[in-house]
mmCIF file of C-alpha atoms in Angstrom:
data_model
loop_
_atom_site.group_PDB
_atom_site.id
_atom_site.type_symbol
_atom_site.label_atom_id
_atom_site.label_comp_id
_atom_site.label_asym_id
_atom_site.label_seq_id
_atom_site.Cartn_x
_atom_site.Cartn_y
_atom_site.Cartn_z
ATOM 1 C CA UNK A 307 -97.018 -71.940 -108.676
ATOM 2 C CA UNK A 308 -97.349 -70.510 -105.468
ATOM 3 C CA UNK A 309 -99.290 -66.729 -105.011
ATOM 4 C CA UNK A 310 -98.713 -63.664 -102.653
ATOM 5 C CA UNK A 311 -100.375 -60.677 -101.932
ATOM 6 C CA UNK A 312 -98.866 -56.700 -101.980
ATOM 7 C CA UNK A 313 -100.320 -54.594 -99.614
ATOM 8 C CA UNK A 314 -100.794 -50.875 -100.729
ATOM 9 C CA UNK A 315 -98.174 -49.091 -98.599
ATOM 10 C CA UNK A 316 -100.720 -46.266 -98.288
ATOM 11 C CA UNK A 317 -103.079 -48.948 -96.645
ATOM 12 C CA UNK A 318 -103.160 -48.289 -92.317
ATOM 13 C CA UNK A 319 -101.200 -50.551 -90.414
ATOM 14 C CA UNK A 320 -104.555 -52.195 -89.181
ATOM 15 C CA UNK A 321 -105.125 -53.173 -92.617
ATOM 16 C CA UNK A 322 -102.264 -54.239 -93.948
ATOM 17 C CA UNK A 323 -102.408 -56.910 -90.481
ATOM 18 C CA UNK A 324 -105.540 -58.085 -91.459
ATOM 19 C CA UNK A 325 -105.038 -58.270 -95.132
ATOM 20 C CA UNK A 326 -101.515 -60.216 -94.359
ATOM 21 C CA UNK A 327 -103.775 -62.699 -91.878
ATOM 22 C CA UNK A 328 -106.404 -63.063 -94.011
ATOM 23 C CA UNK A 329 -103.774 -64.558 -96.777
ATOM 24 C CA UNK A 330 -102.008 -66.676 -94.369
ATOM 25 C CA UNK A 331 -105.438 -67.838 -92.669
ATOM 26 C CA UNK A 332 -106.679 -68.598 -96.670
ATOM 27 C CA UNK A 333 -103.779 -70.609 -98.251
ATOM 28 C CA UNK A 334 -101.679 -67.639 -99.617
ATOM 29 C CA UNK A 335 -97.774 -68.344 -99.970
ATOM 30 C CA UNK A 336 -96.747 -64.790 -99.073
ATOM 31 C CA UNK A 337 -97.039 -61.266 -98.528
ATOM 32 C CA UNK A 338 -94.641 -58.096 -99.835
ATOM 33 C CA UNK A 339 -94.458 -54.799 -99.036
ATOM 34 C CA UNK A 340 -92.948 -51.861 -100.895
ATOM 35 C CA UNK A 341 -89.798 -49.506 -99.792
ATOM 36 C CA UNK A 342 -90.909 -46.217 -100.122
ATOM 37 C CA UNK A 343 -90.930 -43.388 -97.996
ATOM 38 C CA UNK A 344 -93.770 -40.995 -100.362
ATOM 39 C CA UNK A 345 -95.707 -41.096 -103.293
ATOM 40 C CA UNK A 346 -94.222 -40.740 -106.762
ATOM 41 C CA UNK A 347 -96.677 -37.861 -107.535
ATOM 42 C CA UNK A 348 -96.608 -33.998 -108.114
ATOM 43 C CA UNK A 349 -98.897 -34.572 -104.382
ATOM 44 C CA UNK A 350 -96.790 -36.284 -101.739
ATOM 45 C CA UNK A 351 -99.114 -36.069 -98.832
ATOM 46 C CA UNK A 352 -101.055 -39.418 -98.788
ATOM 47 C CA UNK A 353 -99.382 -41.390 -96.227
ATOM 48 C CA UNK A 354 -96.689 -44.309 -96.506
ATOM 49 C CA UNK A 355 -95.900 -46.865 -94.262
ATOM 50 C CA UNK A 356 -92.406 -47.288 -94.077
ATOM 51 C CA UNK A 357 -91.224 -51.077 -95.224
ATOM 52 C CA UNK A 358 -88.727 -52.770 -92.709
ATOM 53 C CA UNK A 359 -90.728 -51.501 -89.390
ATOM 54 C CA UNK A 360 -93.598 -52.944 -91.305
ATOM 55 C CA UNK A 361 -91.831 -56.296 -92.140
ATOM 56 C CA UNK A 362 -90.809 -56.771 -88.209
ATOM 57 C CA UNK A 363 -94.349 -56.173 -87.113
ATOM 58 C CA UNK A 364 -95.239 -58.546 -89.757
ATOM 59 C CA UNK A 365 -92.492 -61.121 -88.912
ATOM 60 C CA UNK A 366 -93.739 -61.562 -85.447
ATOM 61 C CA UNK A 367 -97.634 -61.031 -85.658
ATOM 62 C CA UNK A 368 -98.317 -63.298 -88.506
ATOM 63 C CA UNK A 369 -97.381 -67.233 -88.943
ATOM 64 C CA UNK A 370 -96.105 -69.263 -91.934
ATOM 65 C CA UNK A 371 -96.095 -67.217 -94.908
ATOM 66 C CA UNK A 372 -92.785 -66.102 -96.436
ATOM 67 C CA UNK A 373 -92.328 -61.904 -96.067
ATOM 68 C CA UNK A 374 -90.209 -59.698 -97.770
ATOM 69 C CA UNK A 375 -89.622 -56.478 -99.270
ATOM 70 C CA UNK A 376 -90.628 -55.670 -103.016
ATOM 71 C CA UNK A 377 -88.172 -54.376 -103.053
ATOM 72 C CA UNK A 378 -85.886 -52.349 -100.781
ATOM 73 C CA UNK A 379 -84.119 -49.526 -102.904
ATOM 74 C CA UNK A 380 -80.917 -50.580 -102.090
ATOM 75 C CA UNK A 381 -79.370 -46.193 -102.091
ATOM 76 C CA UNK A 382 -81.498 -45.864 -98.975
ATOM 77 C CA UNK A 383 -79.621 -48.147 -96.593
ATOM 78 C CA UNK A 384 -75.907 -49.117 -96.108
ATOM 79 C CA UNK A 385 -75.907 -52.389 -96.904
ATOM 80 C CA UNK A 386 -74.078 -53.928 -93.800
ATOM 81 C CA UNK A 387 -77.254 -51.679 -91.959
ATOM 82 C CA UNK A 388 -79.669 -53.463 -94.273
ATOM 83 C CA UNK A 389 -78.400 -57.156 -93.580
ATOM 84 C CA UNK A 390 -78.248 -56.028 -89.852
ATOM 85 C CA UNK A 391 -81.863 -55.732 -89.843
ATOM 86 C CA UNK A 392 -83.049 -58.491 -92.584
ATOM 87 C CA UNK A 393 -81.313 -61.096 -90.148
ATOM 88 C CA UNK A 394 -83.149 -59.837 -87.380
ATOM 89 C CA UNK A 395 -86.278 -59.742 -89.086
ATOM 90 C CA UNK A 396 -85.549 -63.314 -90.468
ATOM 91 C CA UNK A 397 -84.795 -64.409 -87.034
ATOM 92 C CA UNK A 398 -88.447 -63.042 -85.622
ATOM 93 C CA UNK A 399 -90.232 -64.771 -88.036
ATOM 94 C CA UNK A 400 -88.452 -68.251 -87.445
ATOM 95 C CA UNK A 401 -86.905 -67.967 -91.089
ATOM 96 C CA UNK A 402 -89.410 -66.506 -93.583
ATOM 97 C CA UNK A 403 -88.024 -63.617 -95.202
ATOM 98 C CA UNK A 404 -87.094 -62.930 -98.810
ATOM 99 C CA UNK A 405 -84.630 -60.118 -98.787
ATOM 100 C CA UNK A 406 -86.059 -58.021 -102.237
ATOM 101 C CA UNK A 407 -83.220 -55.507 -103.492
ATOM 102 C CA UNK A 408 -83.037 -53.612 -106.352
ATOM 103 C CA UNK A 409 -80.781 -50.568 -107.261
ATOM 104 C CA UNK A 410 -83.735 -47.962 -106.794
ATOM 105 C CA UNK A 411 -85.408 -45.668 -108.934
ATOM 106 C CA UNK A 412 -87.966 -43.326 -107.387
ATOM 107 C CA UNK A 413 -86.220 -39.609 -107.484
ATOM 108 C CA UNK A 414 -88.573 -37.081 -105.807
ATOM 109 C CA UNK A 415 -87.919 -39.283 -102.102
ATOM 110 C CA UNK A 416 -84.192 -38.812 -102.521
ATOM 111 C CA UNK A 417 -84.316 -35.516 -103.361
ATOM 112 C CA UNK A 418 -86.519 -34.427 -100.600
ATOM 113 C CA UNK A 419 -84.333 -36.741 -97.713
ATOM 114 C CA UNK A 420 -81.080 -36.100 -99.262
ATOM 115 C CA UNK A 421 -80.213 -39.355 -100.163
ATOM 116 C CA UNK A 422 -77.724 -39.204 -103.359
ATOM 117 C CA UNK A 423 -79.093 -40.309 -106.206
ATOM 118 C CA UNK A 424 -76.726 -40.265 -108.553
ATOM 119 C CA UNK A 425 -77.267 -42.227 -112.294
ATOM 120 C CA UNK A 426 -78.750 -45.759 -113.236
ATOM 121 C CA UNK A 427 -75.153 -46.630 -113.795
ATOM 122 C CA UNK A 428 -73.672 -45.316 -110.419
ATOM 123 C CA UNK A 429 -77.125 -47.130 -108.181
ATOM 124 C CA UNK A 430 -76.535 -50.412 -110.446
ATOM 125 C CA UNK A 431 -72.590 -50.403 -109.474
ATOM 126 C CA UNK A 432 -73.805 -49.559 -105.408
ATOM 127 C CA UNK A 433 -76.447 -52.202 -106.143
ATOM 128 C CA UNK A 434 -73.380 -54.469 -107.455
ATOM 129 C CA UNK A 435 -71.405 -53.997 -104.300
ATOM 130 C CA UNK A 436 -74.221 -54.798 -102.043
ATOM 131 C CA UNK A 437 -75.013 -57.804 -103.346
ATOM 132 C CA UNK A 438 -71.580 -59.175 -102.503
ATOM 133 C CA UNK A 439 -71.589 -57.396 -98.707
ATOM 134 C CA UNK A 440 -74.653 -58.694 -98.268
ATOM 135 C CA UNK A 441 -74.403 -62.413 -98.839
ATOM 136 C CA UNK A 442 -70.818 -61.926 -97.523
ATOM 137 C CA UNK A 443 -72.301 -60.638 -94.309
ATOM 138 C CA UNK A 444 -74.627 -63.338 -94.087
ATOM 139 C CA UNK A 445 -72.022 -66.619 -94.854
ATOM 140 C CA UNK A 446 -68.713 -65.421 -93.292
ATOM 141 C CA UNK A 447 -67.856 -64.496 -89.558
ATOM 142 C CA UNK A 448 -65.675 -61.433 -90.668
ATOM 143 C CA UNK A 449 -66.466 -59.547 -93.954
ATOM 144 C CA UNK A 450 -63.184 -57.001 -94.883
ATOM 145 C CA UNK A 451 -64.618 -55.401 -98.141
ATOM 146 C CA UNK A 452 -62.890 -52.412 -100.464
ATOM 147 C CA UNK A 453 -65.181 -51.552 -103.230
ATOM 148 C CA UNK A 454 -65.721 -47.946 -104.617
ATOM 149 C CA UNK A 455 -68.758 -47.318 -102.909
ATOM 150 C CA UNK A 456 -68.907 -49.113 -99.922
ATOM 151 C CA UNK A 457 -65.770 -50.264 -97.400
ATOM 152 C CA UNK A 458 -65.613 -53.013 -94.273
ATOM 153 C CA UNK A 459 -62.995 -53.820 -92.327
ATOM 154 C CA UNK A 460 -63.361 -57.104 -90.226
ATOM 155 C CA UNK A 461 -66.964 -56.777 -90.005
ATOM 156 C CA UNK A 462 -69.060 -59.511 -87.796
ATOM 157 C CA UNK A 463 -72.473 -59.890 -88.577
ATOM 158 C CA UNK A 464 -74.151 -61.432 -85.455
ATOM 159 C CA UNK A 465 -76.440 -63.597 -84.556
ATOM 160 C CA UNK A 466 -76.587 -64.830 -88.327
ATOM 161 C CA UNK A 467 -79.988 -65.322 -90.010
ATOM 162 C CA UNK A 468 -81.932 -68.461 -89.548
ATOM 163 C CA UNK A 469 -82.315 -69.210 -93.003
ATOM 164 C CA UNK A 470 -79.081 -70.227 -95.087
ATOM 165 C CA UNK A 471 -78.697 -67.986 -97.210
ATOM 166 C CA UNK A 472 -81.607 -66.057 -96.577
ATOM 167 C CA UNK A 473 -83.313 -65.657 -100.023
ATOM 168 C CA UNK A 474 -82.094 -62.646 -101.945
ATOM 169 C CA UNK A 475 -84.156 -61.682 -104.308
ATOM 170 C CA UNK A 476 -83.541 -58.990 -107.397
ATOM 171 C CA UNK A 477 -85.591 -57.119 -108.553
ATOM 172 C CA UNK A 478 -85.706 -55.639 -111.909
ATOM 173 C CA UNK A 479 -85.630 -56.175 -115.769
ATOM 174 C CA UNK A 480 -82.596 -54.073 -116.957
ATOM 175 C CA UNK A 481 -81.009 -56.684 -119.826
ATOM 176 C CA UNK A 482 -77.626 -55.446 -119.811
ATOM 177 C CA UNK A 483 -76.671 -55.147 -116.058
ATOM 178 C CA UNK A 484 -79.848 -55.678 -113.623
ATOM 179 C CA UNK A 485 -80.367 -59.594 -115.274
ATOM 180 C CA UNK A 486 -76.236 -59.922 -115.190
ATOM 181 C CA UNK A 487 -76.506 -59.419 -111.462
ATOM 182 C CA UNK A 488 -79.056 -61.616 -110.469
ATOM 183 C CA UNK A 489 -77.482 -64.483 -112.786
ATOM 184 C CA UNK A 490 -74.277 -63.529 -109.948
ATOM 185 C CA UNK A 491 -75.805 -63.554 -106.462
ATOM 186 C CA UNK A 492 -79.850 -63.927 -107.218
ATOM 187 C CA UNK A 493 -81.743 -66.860 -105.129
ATOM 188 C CA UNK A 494 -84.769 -65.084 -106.585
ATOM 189 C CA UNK A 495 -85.532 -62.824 -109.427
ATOM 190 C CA UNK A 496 -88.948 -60.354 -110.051
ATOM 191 C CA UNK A 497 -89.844 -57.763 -112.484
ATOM 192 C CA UNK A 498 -93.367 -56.648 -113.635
ATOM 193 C CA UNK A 499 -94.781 -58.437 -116.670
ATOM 194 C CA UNK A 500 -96.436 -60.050 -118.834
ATOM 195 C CA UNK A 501 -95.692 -63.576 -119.684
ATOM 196 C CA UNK A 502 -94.118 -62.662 -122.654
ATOM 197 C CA UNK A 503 -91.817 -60.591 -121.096
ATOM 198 C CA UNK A 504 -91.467 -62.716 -118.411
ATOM 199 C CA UNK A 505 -90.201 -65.406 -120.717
ATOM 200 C CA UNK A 506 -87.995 -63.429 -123.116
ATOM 201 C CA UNK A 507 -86.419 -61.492 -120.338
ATOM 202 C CA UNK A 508 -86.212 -65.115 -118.457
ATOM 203 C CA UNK A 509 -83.706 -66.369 -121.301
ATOM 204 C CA UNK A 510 -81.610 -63.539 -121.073
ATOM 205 C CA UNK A 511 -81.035 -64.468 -117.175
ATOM 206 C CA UNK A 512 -80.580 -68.128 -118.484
ATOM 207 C CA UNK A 513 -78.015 -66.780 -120.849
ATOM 208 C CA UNK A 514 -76.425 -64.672 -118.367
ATOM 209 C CA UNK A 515 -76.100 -67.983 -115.583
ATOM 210 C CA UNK A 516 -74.760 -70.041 -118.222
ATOM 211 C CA UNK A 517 -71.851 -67.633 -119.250
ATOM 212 C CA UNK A 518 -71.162 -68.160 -115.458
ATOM 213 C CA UNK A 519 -71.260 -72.069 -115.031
ATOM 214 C CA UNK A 520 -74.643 -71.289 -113.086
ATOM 215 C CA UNK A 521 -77.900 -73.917 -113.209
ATOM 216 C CA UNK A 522 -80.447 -71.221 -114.040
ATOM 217 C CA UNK A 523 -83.128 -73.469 -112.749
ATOM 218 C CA UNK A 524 -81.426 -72.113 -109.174
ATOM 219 C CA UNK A 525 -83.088 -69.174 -109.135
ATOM 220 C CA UNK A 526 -86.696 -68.616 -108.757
ATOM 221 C CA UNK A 527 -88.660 -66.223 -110.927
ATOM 222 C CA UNK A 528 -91.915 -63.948 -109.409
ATOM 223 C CA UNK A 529 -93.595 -61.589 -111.261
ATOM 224 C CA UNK A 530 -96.534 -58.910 -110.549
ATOM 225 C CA UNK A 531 -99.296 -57.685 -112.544
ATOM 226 C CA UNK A 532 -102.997 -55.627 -111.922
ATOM 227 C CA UNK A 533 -105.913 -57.852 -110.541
ATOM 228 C CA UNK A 534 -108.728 -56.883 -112.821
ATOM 229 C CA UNK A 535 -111.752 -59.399 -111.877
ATOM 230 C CA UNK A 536 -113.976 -58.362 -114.653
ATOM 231 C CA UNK A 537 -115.907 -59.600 -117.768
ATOM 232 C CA UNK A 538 -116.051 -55.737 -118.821
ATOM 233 C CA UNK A 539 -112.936 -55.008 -121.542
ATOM 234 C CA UNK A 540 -113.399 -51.361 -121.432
ATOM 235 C CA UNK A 541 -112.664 -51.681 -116.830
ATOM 236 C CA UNK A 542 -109.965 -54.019 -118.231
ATOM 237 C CA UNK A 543 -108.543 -51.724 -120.903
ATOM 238 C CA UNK A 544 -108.679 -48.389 -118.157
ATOM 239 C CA UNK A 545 -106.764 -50.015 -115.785
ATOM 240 C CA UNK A 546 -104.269 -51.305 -118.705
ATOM 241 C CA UNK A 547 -103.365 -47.773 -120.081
ATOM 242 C CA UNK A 548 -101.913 -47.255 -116.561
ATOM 243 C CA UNK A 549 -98.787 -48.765 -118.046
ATOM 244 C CA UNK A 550 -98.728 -52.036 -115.893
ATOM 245 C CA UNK A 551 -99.604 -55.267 -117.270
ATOM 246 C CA UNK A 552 -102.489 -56.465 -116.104
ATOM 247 C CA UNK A 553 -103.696 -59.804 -114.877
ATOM 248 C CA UNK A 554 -107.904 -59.425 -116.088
ATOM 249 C CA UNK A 555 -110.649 -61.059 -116.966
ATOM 250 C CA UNK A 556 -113.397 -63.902 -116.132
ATOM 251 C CA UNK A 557 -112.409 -66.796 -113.602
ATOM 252 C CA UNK A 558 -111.465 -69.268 -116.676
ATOM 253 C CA UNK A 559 -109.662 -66.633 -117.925
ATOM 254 C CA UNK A 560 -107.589 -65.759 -115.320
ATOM 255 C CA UNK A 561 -106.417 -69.575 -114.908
ATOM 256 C CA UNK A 562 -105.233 -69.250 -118.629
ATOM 257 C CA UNK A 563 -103.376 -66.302 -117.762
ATOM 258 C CA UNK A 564 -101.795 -67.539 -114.848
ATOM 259 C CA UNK A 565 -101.115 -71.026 -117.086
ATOM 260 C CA UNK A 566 -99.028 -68.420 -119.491
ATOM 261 C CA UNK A 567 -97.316 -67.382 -116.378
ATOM 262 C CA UNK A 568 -96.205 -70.869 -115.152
ATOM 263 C CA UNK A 569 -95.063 -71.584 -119.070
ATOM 264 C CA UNK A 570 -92.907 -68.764 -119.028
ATOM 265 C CA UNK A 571 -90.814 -70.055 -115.982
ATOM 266 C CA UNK A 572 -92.707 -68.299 -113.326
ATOM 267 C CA UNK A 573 -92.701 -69.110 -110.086
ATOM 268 C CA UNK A 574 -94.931 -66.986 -108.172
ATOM 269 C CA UNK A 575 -97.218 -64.905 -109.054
ATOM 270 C CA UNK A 576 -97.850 -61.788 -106.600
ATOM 271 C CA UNK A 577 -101.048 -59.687 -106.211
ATOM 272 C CA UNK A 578 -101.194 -55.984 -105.787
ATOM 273 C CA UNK A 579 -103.777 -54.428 -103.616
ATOM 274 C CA UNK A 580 -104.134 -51.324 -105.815
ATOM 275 C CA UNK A 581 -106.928 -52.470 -107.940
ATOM 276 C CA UNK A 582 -108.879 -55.126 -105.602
ATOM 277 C CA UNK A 583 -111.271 -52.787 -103.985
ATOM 278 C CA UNK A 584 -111.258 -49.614 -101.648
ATOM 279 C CA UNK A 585 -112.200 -50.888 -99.060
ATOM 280 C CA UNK A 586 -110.891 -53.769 -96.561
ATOM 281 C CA UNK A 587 -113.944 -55.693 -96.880
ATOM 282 C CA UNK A 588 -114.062 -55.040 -100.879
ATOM 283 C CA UNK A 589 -109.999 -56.395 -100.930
ATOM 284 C CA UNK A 590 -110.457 -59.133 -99.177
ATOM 285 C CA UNK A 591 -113.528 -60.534 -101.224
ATOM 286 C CA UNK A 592 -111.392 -60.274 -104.220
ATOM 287 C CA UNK A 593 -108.773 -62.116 -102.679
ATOM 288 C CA UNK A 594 -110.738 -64.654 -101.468
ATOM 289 C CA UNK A 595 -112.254 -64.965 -104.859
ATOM 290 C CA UNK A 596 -109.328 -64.769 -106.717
ATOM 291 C CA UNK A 597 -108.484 -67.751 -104.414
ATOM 292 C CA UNK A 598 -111.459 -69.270 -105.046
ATOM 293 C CA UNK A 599 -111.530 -69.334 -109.109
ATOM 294 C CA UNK A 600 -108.109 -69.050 -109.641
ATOM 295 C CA UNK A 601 -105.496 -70.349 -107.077
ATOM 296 C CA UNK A 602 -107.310 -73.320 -105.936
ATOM 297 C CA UNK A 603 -108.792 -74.722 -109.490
ATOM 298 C CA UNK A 604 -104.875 -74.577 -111.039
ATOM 299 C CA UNK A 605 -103.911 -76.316 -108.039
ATOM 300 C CA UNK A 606 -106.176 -78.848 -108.333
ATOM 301 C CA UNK A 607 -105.957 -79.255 -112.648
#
């Protein structure tokens, strides 16, 4: 199992550095950061950092760990654009990045930019199309593409990414067309989760790679859920009625959680930063504790 940390994109850049080398300086695996331009509230003042800037500055100040975006909604970028920049980013951090897509969902930002947003069916077709311009991009040294939503004629993508592929990882949990994509063109798959959904959801993808003569066991699996270090239920069940699972409890119970995970097929296992303190200093002890009780002692057993 191998564990990353999420940033809070409403975090300052100064703190999203040190939180990102404080995992790689403590035995973390990686570190995410989400694509979003403003809050998905009725107030959309606090601020956002925005992702790929982020991810560069990341890429070249911090060592080791695997970055990526979780994920980039894939309506806000032209997808030829968007490999453009994850092979430069790849290429700054000496091969580290895990290119997240998904189709995107969050309506108020595309509203307010004028980004079309068209319906689930319309983003997962774009979605679709990207996924095969993308890795296209990245394998071949001309790309001539004529889908319904995006067109290339003779298109170089140059100098390629270090990696080979890079990683692409999909995000989402749609059963009918989200899971049928990654089974076509997923190195990597996430959704938020318990490890019950993790694992039913997790045969569906099997089913889906088998239909296509794919090994499932190619593609990774990462999910995300609340940090809630706590013996008190009632914290525990406050933070659950947010609609997010949640990852709570005692130290011992927390390594039988993340034992669930690890049965269900899951890879890696990725921290939020929304409910590990306020403050830096608060975050970071709960990392480092988390680290402590958790990541090291399943390691070890």
């Amino acid at each position: 199992m191998k564990f990353a940390v999420w940033p809070s994109m409403n975090d300052p850049w100064a703190e999203t550095l040190a939180i990102a080398r404080h995992a790689e300086a403590t035995g973390w695996d990686g570190v995410y950061y989400a694509d979003h331009f403003m809050p998905n509230d009725a107030d959309v003042s606090a601020p956002v950092g925005e992702c790929w800037t982020t991810l560069a500055a990341l890429a070249a100040a911090v060592p080791r760990i695997r970055i990526g975006p979780l994920v980039t909604g894939n309506t806000y970028r032209h997808p030829a654009v968007l490999a453009k920049m994850a092979a430069t980013v790849d290429i700054i951090s000496g091969g580290r990045l895990v290119l997240g897509l998904g189709a995107g969902w969050q309506e108020n930002e595309h509203r307010a930019y004028g980004i079309e947003f068209s319906t689930v069916g319309g983003r997962l077709s774009r979605l679709e199309e990207a996924c095969h311009v993308i890795t296209s991009l990245f394998a071949n040294r001309r790309t001539t593409f004529a889908g319904r939503y995006y067109q290339l004629t003779d298109a170089p993508l140059e100098p390629k990414p270090v990696q080979s592929p890079v990683p692409l990882l999909i995000g989402g949990g749609g059963e009918q067309r989200t899971l049928r994509i990654a089974a076509r063109y997923a190195n990597e798959w996430n959704v938020w989760g318990t490890p019950e959904v993790l694992a039913r959801k997790g045969q569906i993808l099997d089913r889906y790679c088998e239909d296509l003569g794919r090994d499932p066991r190619t593609i990774r699996r990462s999910a995300q859920a609340l940090l809630v270090m706590t013996d008190d239920r009632s914290v525990i069940e406050r933070v659950r009625a947010s609609g997010r699972p949640v990852l709570g409890g005692t130290g011992p119970e927390l390594r039988a959680l993340v034992e669930q995970y690890a049965e269900a097929g899951v890879n890696e296992l990725i921290i939020p930063g929304f409910t590990i303190g306020r403050t830096l200093e608060e975050k970071l002890a709960t990392l480092d504790r988390f680290n402590e009780e958790v990541i090291t002692r399943v390691s070890r057993e």
